[in-house]
Coordinates of C-alpha atoms and ligand atoms in Angstrom, one line a residue:
X1 CA 17.1 41.3 -24.8
X2 CA 17.6 43.5 -21.7
X3 CA 15.0 43.3 -18.9
X4 CA 13.8 46.9 -19.5
X5 CA 13.5 46.5 -23.3
X6 CA 10.1 45.8 -24.8
X7 CA 8.5 44.3 -27.8
X8 CA 5.9 46.0 -30.0
X9 CA 3.4 43.9 -32.0
X10 CA 1.9 46.0 -34.9
X11 CA -1.3 44.5 -36.2
X12 CA -2.1 42.9 -32.8
X13 CA -5.8 42.6 -33.5
X14 CA -5.3 40.4 -36.5
X15 CA -5.4 36.6 -36.8
X16 CA -1.7 36.1 -36.0
X17 CA -1.3 39.2 -33.8
X18 CA -3.8 38.2 -31.2
X19 CA -2.2 34.8 -30.5
X20 CA 1.3 36.2 -30.8
X21 CA 0.7 38.8 -28.1
X22 CA -0.8 36.2 -25.8
X23 CA 2.2 33.8 -26.3
X24 CA 4.9 36.6 -26.0
X25 CA 3.3 37.8 -22.8
X26 CA 3.3 34.3 -21.3
X27 CA 6.9 34.1 -22.2
X28 CA 8.3 37.6 -21.3
X29 CA 5.6 39.0 -19.0
X30 CA 2.7 41.2 -19.9
X31 CA 4.5 44.5 -19.1
X32 CA 7.1 43.8 -21.8
X33 CA 4.8 43.2 -24.7
X34 CA 2.9 46.2 -26.2
X35 CA 0.0 45.5 -28.6
X36 CA -1.0 48.0 -31.3
X37 CA -3.3 48.2 -34.2
X38 CA -4.8 51.0 -36.3
X39 CA -7.6 51.5 -33.8
X40 CA -8.3 50.6 -30.2
X41 CA -10.7 47.7 -29.7
X42 CA -13.9 48.3 -27.7
X43 CA -12.4 47.2 -24.5
X44 CA -8.7 47.8 -25.0
X45 CA -6.6 45.2 -23.2
X46 CA -3.6 46.3 -21.0
X47 CA -0.7 48.0 -22.8
X48 CA -2.4 48.5 -26.1
X49 CA -1.9 51.5 -28.3
X50 CA -3.6 52.8 -31.4
X51 CA -0.8 53.1 -34.0
X52 CA -1.1 53.6 -37.7
X53 CA 2.1 52.1 -39.1
X54 CA 2.0 54.7 -41.9
X55 CA 2.2 57.5 -39.3
X56 CA 6.0 57.7 -38.6
X57 CA 5.8 60.3 -35.8
X58 CA 3.3 58.3 -33.8
X59 CA 5.3 55.1 -34.4
X60 CA 8.5 56.6 -33.1
X61 CA 6.7 58.2 -30.2
X62 CA 5.4 54.7 -29.1
X63 CA 8.8 53.1 -29.6
X64 CA 10.4 55.8 -27.4
X65 CA 7.6 55.7 -24.8
X66 CA 8.0 52.0 -24.1
X67 CA 11.7 51.4 -24.9
X68 CA 10.8 49.1 -27.7
X69 CA 13.7 47.1 -29.1
X70 CA 11.9 44.4 -31.1
X71 CA 9.0 44.8 -33.5
X72 CA 6.8 42.1 -34.9
X73 CA 5.2 44.0 -37.9
X74 CA 2.1 42.1 -38.9
X75 CA -0.1 44.9 -40.3
X76 CA -1.1 44.1 -44.0
X77 CA -4.0 43.8 -46.4
X78 CA -4.3 40.1 -47.3
X79 CA -4.7 38.7 -50.8
X80 CA -8.5 39.0 -51.4
X81 CA -8.9 42.4 -49.7
X82 CA -5.8 43.9 -51.5
X83 CA -7.4 43.0 -54.9
X84 CA -10.3 45.3 -54.0
X85 CA -8.0 48.1 -52.6
X86 CA -5.1 48.0 -55.0
X87 CA -3.3 51.3 -54.1
X88 CA -4.2 51.1 -50.4
X89 CA -2.9 47.5 -50.2
X90 CA 0.4 48.4 -51.8
X91 CA 0.8 51.5 -49.6
X92 CA 0.1 49.7 -46.3
X93 CA 2.1 46.7 -47.2
X94 CA 5.1 48.6 -48.6
X95 CA 5.3 51.9 -46.8
X96 CA 4.5 50.2 -43.5
X97 CA 7.5 47.9 -43.9
X98 CA 9.8 50.8 -44.9
X99 CA 8.7 52.8 -41.8
X100 CA 9.7 49.9 -39.6
X101 CA 12.9 49.1 -41.4
X102 CA 13.9 52.8 -41.1
X103 CA 13.4 52.7 -37.3
X104 CA 16.2 50.0 -37.3
X105 CA 18.5 52.0 -39.6
X106 CA 18.1 55.0 -37.3
X107 CA 19.1 52.9 -34.3
X108 CA 15.7 53.0 -32.5
X109 CA 15.1 49.2 -32.6
X110 CA 17.3 46.1 -32.8
X111 CA 15.3 43.4 -34.4
X112 CA 12.3 43.0 -36.8
X113 CA 10.0 40.2 -37.7
X114 CA 8.0 40.7 -40.8
X115 CA 5.9 38.0 -42.4
X116 CA 6.0 37.1 -46.1
X117 CA 3.6 34.6 -47.7
X118 CA 3.3 31.8 -50.2
X119 CA 1.7 34.5 -52.3
X120 CA 5.2 35.5 -53.5
X121 CA 5.0 32.6 -55.9
X122 CA 3.0 32.8 -59.1
X123 CA 1.7 30.9 -62.1
X124 CA 5.1 30.1 -63.5
X125 CA 6.5 28.8 -60.2
X126 CA 6.7 24.9 -59.9
X127 CA 3.5 24.2 -57.9
X128 CA 4.5 20.9 -56.3
X129 CA 7.4 21.0 -53.8
X130 CA 8.1 24.6 -54.4
X131 CA 11.7 25.3 -53.6
X132 CA 13.1 28.2 -51.5
X133 CA 14.6 29.8 -54.6
X134 CA 12.7 29.5 -57.9
X135 CA 10.7 31.5 -60.4
X136 CA 8.6 34.1 -58.6
X137 CA 6.0 35.9 -60.7
X138 CA 3.1 36.8 -58.3
X139 CA 0.0 38.2 -60.1
X140 CA -1.8 39.6 -57.0
X141 CA -1.3 43.0 -55.3
X142 CA -0.6 41.2 -52.1
X143 CA 1.9 38.8 -53.7
X144 CA 3.7 41.6 -55.5
X145 CA 4.0 43.6 -52.3
X146 CA 5.3 40.6 -50.3
X147 CA 7.9 39.8 -53.0
X148 CA 9.0 43.4 -53.1
X149 CA 9.1 43.5 -49.3
X150 CA 11.3 40.4 -49.3
X151 CA 13.8 42.1 -51.6
X152 CA 13.8 45.2 -49.4
X153 CA 14.4 43.2 -46.2
X154 CA 17.4 41.5 -47.9
X155 CA 18.6 44.9 -49.1
X156 CA 18.3 46.6 -45.7
X157 CA 20.2 43.7 -44.1
X158 CA 23.0 43.7 -46.7
X159 CA 23.3 47.5 -46.9
X160 CA 22.5 48.7 -43.4
X161 CA 22.9 45.6 -41.3
X162 CA 19.3 45.6 -40.2
X163 CA 18.4 42.4 -38.3
X164 CA 15.2 41.6 -40.1
X165 CA 13.8 38.1 -40.1
X166 CA 10.9 36.6 -42.1
X167 CA 9.0 33.5 -43.0
X168 CA 6.6 32.8 -45.8
X169 CA 3.3 32.0 -44.0
X170 CA 1.1 29.4 -45.7
X171 CA -2.7 29.6 -44.9
X172 CA -3.1 29.8 -41.1
X173 CA -5.8 28.0 -39.1
X174 CA -6.6 28.7 -35.4
X175 CA -9.5 28.7 -33.0
X176 CA -8.7 31.8 -31.0
X177 CA -8.9 34.4 -33.8
X178 CA -10.6 34.8 -37.2
X179 CA -8.7 35.6 -40.4
X180 CA -9.7 38.5 -42.5
X181 CA -9.5 38.9 -46.3
X182 CA -7.4 36.0 -47.3
X183 CA -7.7 33.3 -49.9
X184 CA -7.1 30.5 -47.4
X185 CA -9.8 31.7 -44.9
X186 CA -12.1 28.9 -46.0
X187 CA -10.0 26.5 -43.9
X188 CA -11.0 28.4 -40.7
X189 CA -14.6 29.2 -41.7
X190 CA -15.3 25.5 -42.4
X191 CA -14.7 24.5 -38.8
X192 CA -17.1 27.2 -37.4
X193 CA -19.8 26.2 -40.0
X194 CA -19.3 22.5 -39.3
X195 CA -20.1 23.0 -35.6
X196 CA -22.8 25.7 -36.0
X197 CA -24.7 24.5 -39.1
X198 CA -23.3 21.0 -39.9
X199 CA -22.6 22.2 -43.4
X200 CA -20.3 24.6 -45.4
X201 CA -20.1 26.0 -48.9
X202 CA -16.4 26.4 -49.9
X203 CA -15.4 29.3 -52.0
X204 CA -12.6 27.2 -53.4
X205 CA -13.2 24.1 -55.5
X206 CA -12.8 20.5 -54.0
X207 CA -9.3 19.8 -55.4
X208 CA -7.6 23.1 -54.7
X209 CA -4.5 22.0 -52.7
X210 CA -2.8 24.7 -50.7
X211 CA 0.0 24.7 -48.1
X212 CA -1.6 25.3 -44.6
X213 CA -0.4 25.5 -41.0
X214 CA -2.0 25.3 -37.5
X215 CA -1.6 28.5 -35.5
X216 CA 0.5 27.0 -32.7
X217 CA 3.1 26.0 -35.3
X218 CA 3.0 29.4 -37.0
X219 CA 3.6 31.1 -33.6
X220 CA 6.4 28.6 -32.8
X221 CA 8.1 29.4 -36.2
X222 CA 7.6 33.2 -35.7
X223 CA 9.2 33.3 -32.2
X224 CA 11.7 30.6 -33.3
X225 CA 13.3 32.6 -36.0
X226 CA 13.4 35.7 -33.8
X227 CA 15.1 33.7 -31.0
X228 CA 17.7 32.1 -33.4
X229 CA 21.3 33.3 -33.3
X230 CA 21.8 36.0 -36.0
X231 CA 24.4 34.0 -37.8
X232 CA 22.1 31.0 -38.3
X233 CA 19.5 33.2 -40.0
X234 CA 21.2 32.9 -43.4
X235 CA 18.3 33.9 -45.6
X236 CA 17.3 37.5 -45.0
X237 CA 14.6 37.8 -47.7
X238 CA 12.2 35.1 -46.2
X239 CA 12.1 31.4 -45.4
X240 CA 9.8 28.8 -46.9
X241 CA 8.1 26.9 -44.0
X242 CA 5.7 24.0 -44.3
X243 CA 3.7 21.5 -42.2
X244 CA 0.7 20.3 -44.3
X245 CA -1.1 20.7 -47.6
X246 CA -4.7 19.7 -48.2
X247 CA -7.7 20.4 -50.4
X248 CA -11.2 21.4 -49.3
X249 CA -12.4 17.9 -50.0
X250 CA -9.7 16.4 -47.8
X251 CA -10.3 18.7 -44.8
X252 CA -14.0 18.2 -45.3
X253 CA -13.5 14.4 -45.0
X254 CA -11.4 14.9 -41.9
X255 CA -14.0 17.0 -40.2
X256 CA -16.6 14.5 -41.2
X257 CA -14.8 11.9 -39.0
X258 CA -15.7 14.1 -36.0
X259 CA -19.0 15.8 -37.1
X260 CA -21.3 13.0 -38.4
X261 CA -23.4 14.0 -41.4
X262 CA -21.2 17.1 -42.2
X263 CA -22.2 18.4 -45.6
X264 CA -19.7 20.2 -47.8
X265 CA -20.6 22.0 -51.0
X266 CA -18.6 24.2 -53.4
X267 CA -19.2 27.6 -55.0
X268 CA -15.8 28.8 -56.2
X269 CA -15.6 32.6 -56.5
X270 CA -12.9 35.2 -57.5
X271 CA -10.5 33.7 -54.9
X272 CA -10.2 30.5 -56.9
X273 CA -7.9 32.3 -59.5
X274 CA -5.7 33.5 -56.6
X275 CA -5.4 30.0 -55.1
X276 CA -4.7 28.5 -58.6
X277 CA -1.6 30.8 -58.9
X278 CA -0.1 29.6 -55.6
X279 CA 1.9 26.5 -54.7
X280 CA 0.4 23.2 -53.6
X281 CA 3.2 22.2 -51.4
X282 CA 6.4 23.8 -50.1
X283 CA 10.0 22.6 -49.5
X284 CA 11.3 24.1 -46.3
X285 CA 14.7 22.4 -45.8
X286 CA 16.6 25.7 -45.3
X287 CA 14.4 26.7 -42.3
X288 CA 14.9 23.2 -40.8
X289 CA 18.6 23.2 -41.3
X290 CA 19.4 26.9 -40.4
X291 CA 17.3 27.5 -37.3
X292 CA 15.7 24.2 -36.4
X293 CA 12.1 24.7 -37.7
X294 CA 10.0 21.6 -37.0
X295 CA 6.2 21.4 -37.1
X296 CA 4.0 19.6 -34.5
X297 CA 0.7 19.3 -36.3
X298 CA -0.6 17.4 -39.3
X299 CA -4.2 17.6 -40.7
X300 CA -5.6 14.9 -38.4
X301 CA -4.0 16.3 -35.2
X302 CA -5.0 19.9 -36.1
X303 CA -8.6 19.0 -36.9
X304 CA -9.1 17.1 -33.6
X305 CA -7.6 20.0 -31.7
X306 CA -9.6 22.7 -33.5
X307 CA -12.9 21.0 -33.0
X308 CA -12.2 20.2 -29.3
X309 CA -11.3 23.9 -28.6
X310 CA -14.1 25.4 -30.7
X311 CA -16.6 23.2 -28.8
X312 CA -15.3 24.4 -25.5
X313 CA -15.8 28.0 -26.7
Ligands
AKB401 C1 -4.0 34.8 -47.7 O1 -4.8 33.9 -48.0 O2 -4.0 35.9 -48.2 C2 -3.0 34.6 -46.5 C3 -1.7 34.1 -47.0 C4 -1.6 32.8 -47.6 O3 -0.8 34.9 -46.9 N1 -3.6 33.6 -45.6

């Protein structure tokens, strides 16, 4: 990337966006990373713009204003929220992606990161050690939009040469930002509740095993695939990536090692059905072989680090 070229993060106030902007700024310098979200936060940080990814004119104006060449397009409605806002979820998740892909076709930008999710898999997918390529029959609005998005990324790469790169995020856990509207959010809420109340009621049942990842690993994978040589990014739909899988009971037991007397209860709600349609564990050998993906955190290491940092806050 040329010194005068800049990076735009769309969805910079979201769970991943906040940490990604921070990491990219440390790496490339504050002035080269522009944050954006649908609205400005109360005290907007430096170089932050209100951009609705559905507003193509505004999007192009910002790309031109800052000489943007790379876009990390994170804006989306997650699995639980999109079930409540079916058409809105589809529109944001699909049209937003088209608008960014078209910027590349028109030559305004060079490279795109767009996240997919384990939600692309569905009830007929093998749930244990889910391979990169397998049956995919998502039955949620979010999953359907992510699978369609993957197909469009692959199409735009093959047809127009768009350099778009993607990974399938598992549930993401971090202490710097909160998730919003996902099925895996319990795995963040549980840490806050453990420290504040010493107890938590999980909205997923005790044995619901899901693939998860600690945020530093997710950020490493996100920047890692963008940094990789184009030729080594062989899959242009989206890569499976994995680091750990656990159940609410297992993470509760791990937290209990650090928070004596921690009490975990269960009251499964509508999100249980979504979780039950997703994989329990993921095979990610393509990401490891093609562009060197390697995780740093397992459940024990993540739990210790989460609690340490939340206590400091
Ligand atoms: C969600 O739960 O919707 C997300 C995801 C797995 O993509 N965290």
